[in-house]
mmCIF file of C-alpha atoms and ligand atoms in Angstrom:
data_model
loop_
_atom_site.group_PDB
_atom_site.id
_atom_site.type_symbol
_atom_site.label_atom_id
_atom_site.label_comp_id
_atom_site.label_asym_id
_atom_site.label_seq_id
_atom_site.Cartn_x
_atom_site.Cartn_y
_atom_site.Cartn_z
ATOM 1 C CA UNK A 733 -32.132 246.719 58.516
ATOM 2 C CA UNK A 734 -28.318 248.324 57.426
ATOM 3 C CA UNK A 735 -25.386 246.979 59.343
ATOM 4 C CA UNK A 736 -25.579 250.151 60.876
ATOM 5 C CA UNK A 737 -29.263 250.023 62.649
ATOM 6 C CA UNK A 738 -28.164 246.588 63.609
ATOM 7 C CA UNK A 739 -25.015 248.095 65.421
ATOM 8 C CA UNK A 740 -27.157 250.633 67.031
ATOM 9 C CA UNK A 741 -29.664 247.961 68.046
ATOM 10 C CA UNK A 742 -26.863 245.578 69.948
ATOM 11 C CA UNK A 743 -25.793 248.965 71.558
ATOM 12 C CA UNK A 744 -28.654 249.808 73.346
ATOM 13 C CA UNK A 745 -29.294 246.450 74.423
ATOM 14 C CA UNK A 746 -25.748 246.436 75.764
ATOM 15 C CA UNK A 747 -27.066 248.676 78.878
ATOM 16 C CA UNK A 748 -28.806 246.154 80.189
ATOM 17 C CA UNK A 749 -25.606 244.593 81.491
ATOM 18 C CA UNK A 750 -23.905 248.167 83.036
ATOM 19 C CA UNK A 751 -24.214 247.727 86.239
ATOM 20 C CA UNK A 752 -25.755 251.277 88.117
ATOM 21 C CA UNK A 753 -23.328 252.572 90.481
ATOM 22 C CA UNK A 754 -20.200 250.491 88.978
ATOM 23 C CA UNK A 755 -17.582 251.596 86.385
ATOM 24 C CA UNK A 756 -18.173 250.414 82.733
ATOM 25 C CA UNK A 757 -14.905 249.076 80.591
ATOM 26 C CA UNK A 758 -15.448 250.284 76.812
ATOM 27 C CA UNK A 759 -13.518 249.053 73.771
ATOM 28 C CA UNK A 760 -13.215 250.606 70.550
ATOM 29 C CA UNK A 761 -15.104 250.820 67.104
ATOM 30 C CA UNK A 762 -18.207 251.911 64.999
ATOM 31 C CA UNK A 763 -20.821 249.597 67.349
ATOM 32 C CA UNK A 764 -18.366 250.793 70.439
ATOM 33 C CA UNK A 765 -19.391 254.507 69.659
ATOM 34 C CA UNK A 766 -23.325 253.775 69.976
ATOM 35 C CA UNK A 767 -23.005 252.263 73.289
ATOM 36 C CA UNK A 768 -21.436 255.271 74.043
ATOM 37 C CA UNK A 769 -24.100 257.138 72.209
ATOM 38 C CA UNK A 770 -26.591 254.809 74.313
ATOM 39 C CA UNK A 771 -24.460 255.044 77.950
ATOM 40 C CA UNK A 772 -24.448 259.103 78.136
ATOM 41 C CA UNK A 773 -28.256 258.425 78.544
ATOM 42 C CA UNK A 774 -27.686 257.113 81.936
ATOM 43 C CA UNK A 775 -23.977 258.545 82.819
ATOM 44 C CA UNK A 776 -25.552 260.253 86.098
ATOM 45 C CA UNK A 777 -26.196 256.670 87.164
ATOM 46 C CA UNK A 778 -22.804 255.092 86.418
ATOM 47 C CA UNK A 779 -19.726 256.182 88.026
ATOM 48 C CA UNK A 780 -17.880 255.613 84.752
ATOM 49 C CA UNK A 781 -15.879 254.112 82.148
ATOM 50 C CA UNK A 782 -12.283 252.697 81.405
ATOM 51 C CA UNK A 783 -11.086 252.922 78.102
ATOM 52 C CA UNK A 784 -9.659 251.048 75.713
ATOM 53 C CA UNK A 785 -8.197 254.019 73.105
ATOM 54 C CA UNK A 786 -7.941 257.793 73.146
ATOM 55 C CA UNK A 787 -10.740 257.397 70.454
ATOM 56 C CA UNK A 788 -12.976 256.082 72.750
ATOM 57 C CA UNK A 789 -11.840 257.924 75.464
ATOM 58 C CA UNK A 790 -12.367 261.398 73.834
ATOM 59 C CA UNK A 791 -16.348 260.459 72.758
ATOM 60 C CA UNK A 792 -17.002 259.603 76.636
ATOM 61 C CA UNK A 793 -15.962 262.443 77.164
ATOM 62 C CA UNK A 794 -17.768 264.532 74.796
ATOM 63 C CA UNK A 795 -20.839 263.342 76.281
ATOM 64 C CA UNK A 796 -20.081 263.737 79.697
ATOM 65 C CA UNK A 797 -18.674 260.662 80.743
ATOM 66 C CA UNK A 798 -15.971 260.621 83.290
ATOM 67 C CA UNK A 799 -12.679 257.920 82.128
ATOM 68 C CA UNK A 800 -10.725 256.342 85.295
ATOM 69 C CA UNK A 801 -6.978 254.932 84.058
ATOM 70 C CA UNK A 802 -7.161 251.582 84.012
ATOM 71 C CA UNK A 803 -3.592 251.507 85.672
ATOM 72 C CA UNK A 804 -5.633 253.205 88.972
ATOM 73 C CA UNK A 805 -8.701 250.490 88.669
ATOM 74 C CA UNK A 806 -8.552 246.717 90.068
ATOM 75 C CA UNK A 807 -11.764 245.136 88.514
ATOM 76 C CA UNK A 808 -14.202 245.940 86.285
ATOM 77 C CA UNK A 809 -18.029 244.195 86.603
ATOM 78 C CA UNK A 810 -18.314 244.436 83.111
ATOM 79 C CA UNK A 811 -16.597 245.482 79.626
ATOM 80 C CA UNK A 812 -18.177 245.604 76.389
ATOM 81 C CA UNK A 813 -16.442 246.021 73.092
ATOM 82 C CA UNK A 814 -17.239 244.685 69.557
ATOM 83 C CA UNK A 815 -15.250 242.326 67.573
ATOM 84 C CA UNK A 816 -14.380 241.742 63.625
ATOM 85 C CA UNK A 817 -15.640 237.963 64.058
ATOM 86 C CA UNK A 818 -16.984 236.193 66.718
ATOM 87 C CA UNK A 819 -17.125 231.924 66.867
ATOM 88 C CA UNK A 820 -19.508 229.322 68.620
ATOM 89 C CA UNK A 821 -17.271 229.466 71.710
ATOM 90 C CA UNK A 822 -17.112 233.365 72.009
ATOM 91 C CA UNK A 823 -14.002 233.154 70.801
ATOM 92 C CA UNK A 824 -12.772 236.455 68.696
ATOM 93 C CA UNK A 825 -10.903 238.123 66.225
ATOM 94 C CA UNK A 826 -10.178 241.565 67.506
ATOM 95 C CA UNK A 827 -7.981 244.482 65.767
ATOM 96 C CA UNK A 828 -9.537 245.858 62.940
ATOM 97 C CA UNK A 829 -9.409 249.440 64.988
ATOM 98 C CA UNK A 830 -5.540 249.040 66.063
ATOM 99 C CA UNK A 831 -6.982 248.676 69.515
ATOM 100 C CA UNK A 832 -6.391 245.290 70.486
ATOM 101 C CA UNK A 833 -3.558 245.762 72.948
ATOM 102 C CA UNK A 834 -5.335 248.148 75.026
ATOM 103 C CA UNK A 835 -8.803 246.853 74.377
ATOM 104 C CA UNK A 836 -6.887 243.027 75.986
ATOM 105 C CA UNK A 837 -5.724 244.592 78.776
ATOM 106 C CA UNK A 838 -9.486 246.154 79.533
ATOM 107 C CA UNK A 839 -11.255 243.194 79.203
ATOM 108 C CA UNK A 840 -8.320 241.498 81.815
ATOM 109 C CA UNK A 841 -9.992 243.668 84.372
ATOM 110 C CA UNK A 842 -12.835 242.186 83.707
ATOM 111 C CA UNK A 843 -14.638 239.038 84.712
ATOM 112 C CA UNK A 844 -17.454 239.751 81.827
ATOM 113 C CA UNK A 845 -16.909 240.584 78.695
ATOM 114 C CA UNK A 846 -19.803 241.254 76.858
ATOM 115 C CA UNK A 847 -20.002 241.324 72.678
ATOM 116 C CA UNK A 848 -21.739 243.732 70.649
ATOM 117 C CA UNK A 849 -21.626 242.631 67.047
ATOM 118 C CA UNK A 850 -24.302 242.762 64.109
ATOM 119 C CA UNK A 851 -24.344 239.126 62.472
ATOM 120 C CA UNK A 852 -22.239 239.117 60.084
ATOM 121 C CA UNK A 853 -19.543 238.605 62.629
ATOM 122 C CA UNK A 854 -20.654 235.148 63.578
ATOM 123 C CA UNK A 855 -18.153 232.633 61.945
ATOM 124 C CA UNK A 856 -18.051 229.174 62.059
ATOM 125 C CA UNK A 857 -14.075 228.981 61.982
ATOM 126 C CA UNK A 858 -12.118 232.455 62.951
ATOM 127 C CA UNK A 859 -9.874 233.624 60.089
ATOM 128 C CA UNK A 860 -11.512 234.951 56.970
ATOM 129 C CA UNK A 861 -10.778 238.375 58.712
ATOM 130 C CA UNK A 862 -7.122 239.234 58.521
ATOM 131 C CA UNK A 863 -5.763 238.424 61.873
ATOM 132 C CA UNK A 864 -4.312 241.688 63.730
ATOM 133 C CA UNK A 865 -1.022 241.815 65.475
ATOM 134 C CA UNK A 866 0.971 244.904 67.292
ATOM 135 C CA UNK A 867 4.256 243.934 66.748
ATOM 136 C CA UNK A 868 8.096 245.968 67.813
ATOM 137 C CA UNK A 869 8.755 247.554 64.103
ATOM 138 C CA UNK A 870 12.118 245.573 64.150
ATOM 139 C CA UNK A 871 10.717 242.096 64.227
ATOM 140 C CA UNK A 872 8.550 242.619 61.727
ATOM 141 C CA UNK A 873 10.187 240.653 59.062
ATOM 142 C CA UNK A 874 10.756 238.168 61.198
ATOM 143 C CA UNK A 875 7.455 237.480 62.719
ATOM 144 C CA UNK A 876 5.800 237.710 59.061
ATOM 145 C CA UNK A 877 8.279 234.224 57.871
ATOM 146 C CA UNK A 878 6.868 233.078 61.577
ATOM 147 C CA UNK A 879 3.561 233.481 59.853
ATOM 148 C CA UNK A 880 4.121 232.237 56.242
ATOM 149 C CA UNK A 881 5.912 228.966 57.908
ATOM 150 C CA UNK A 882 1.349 228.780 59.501
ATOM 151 C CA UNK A 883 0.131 229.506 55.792
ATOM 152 C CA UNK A 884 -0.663 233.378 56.672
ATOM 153 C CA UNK A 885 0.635 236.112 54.424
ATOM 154 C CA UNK A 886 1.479 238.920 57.147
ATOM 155 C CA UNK A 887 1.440 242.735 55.562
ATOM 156 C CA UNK A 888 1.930 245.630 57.197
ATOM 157 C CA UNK A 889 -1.718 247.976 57.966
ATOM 158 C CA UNK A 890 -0.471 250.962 55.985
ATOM 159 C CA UNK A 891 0.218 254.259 57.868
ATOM 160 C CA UNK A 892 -1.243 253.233 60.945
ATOM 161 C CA UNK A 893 0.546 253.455 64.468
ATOM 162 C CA UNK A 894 -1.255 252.270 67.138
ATOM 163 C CA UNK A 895 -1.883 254.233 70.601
ATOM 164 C CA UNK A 896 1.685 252.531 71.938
ATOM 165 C CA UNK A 897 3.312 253.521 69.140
ATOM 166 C CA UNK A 898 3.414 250.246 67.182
ATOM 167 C CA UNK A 899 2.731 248.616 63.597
ATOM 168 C CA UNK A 900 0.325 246.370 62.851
ATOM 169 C CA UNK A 901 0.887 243.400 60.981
ATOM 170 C CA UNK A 902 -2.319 241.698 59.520
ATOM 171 C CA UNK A 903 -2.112 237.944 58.503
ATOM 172 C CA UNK A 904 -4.524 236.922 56.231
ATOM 173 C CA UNK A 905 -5.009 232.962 55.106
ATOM 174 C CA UNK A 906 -5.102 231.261 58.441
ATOM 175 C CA UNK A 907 -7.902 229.043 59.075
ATOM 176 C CA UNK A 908 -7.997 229.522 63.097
ATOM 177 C CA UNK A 909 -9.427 226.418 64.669
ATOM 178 C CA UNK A 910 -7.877 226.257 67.989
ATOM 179 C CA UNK A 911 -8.054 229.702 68.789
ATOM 180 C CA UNK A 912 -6.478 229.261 72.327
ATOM 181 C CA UNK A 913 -3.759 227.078 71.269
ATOM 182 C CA UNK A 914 -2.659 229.367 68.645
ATOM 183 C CA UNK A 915 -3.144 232.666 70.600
ATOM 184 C CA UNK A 916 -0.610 231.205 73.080
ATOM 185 C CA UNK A 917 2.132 230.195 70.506
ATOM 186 C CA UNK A 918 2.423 233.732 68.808
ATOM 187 C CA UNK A 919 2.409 235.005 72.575
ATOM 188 C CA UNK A 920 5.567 233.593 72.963
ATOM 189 C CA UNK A 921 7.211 235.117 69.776
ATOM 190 C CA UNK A 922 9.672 237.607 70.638
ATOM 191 C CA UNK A 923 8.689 241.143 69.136
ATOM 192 C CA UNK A 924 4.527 240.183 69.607
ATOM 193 C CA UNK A 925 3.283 242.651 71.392
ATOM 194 C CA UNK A 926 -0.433 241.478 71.154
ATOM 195 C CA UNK A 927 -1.695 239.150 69.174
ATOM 196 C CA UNK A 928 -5.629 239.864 68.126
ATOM 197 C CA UNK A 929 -7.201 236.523 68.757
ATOM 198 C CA UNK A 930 -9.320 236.907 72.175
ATOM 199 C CA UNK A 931 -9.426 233.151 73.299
ATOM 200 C CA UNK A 932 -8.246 233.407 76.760
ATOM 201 C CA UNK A 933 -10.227 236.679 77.298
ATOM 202 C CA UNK A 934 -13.144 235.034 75.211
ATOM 203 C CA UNK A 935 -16.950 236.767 75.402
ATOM 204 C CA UNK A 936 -18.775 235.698 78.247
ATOM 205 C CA UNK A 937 -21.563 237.108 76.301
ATOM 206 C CA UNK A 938 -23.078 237.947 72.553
ATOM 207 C CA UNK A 939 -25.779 240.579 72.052
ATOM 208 C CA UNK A 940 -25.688 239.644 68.386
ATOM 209 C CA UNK A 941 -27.953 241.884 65.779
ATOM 210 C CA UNK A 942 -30.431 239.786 63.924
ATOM 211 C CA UNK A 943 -33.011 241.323 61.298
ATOM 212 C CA UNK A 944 -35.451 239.382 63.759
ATOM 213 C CA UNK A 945 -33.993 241.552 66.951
ATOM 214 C CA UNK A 946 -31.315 241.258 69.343
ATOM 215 C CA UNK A 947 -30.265 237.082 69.838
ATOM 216 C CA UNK A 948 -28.121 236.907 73.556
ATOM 217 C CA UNK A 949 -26.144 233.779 73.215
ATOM 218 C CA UNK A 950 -24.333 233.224 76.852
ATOM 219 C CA UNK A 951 -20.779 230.739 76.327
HETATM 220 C C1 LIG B 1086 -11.075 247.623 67.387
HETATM 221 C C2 LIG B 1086 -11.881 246.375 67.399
HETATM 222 C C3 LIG B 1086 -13.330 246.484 67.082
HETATM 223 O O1 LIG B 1086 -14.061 245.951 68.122
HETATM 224 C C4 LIG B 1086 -13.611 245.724 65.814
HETATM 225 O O2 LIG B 1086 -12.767 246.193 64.791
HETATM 226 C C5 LIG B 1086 -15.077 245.887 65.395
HETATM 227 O O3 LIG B 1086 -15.304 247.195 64.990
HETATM 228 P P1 LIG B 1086 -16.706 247.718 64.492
HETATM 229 O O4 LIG B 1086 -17.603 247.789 65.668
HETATM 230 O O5 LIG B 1086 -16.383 249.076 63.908
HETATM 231 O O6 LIG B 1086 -17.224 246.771 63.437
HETATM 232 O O7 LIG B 1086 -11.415 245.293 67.683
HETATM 233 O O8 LIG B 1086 -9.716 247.366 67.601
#
């Protein structure tokens, strides 16, 4: 199976955990835009989604799907989004769409966060993927010496603004082994404005794309 059919696969599995009657949260991505593919199949029984990027938000509604503001909505049973690598504590990299910051703030409404990845996302340590972070433009500079002084090289992702508005900084060399300790720290650097390491707002849940099916692994 491509990368592809095993995206597709994890994203029609994913519907088993929308729950009928309930809004959905939805992040952002290639394996994000099947479930989306998959959830206009039963829109009629959902009464809809919160998004994590106008991407996102303008496939749901392409198909149908109605988006609630997640500034008007106070919990969410569920929200499923992808990731760029995934650990054995459901611990994740997030980014590589410039979503993170909205796609954090999602999955905060959320109790549940359910992962949709094909397995090549599964890492032992977190960190061979370049480590996403929207920063204020003016601390750039800054933040990236905040980053060599770890042993990460920080670049900026060229030509992309995210949905705020912001750069992207991606830090490539870290070898991330205490995800939650180190996803607090950068929080508290002044100019962060989200930091793409999903420790504290870990997956509950991996639907994770095998050639041998779908493997659920429940943290
Ligand atoms: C977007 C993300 C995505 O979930 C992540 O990049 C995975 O994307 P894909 O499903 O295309 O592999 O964090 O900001």
């Amino acid at each position: 199976m491509t990368q592809d059919e095993l995206k597709v696969l994890v994203a029609r599995a994913a519907l088993d955990h929308v729950v009928p009657g309930e809004l959905v949260g939805v992040g952002t991505g290639s394996t994000v835009n099947h479930f989306i593919d998959a959830l206009a199949t039963m829109k009629d029984r959902i009464r809809g989604a919160v998004s994590s990027s106008n991407q996102s938000t303008a496939r749901l509604q392409a198909r149908g799907i109605r988006v609630f503001d997640a500034s008007k909505v106070e919990a969410l049973p569920v929200y499923i989004d992808g990731a760029d690598e995934i650990d054995g504590q459901g611990c994740m990299i997030k980014g590589g769409g410039a979503a993170l910051t909205r796609e954090k703030i999602v999955a905060d409404l959320s109790g549940c966060f359910v992962c949709i990845v094909d397995a090549s996302k599964r890492v032992d340590v977190l960190g061979a993927f370049p480590l996403p972070v929207e920063v204020i433009a003016m601390a750039a500079p800054q933040l990236a010496r905040r980053f060599a002084a770890l042993g990460g090289t920080a670049t900026l992702r060229p030509g992309v603004l995210t949905d705020n508005g912001h750069p992207l900084l991606d830090v490539r060399g870290l070898r991330i082994t205490d995800p939650r300790a180190l996803e607090s720290e950068i929080n508290q650097w002044p100019g962060v404005v989200t930091v793409g390491l999903f420790a504290r707002h870990r997956a509950r849940v991996c639907l994770l794309g095998t050639a041998q099916g779908v493997e659920t692994v429940v943290f």
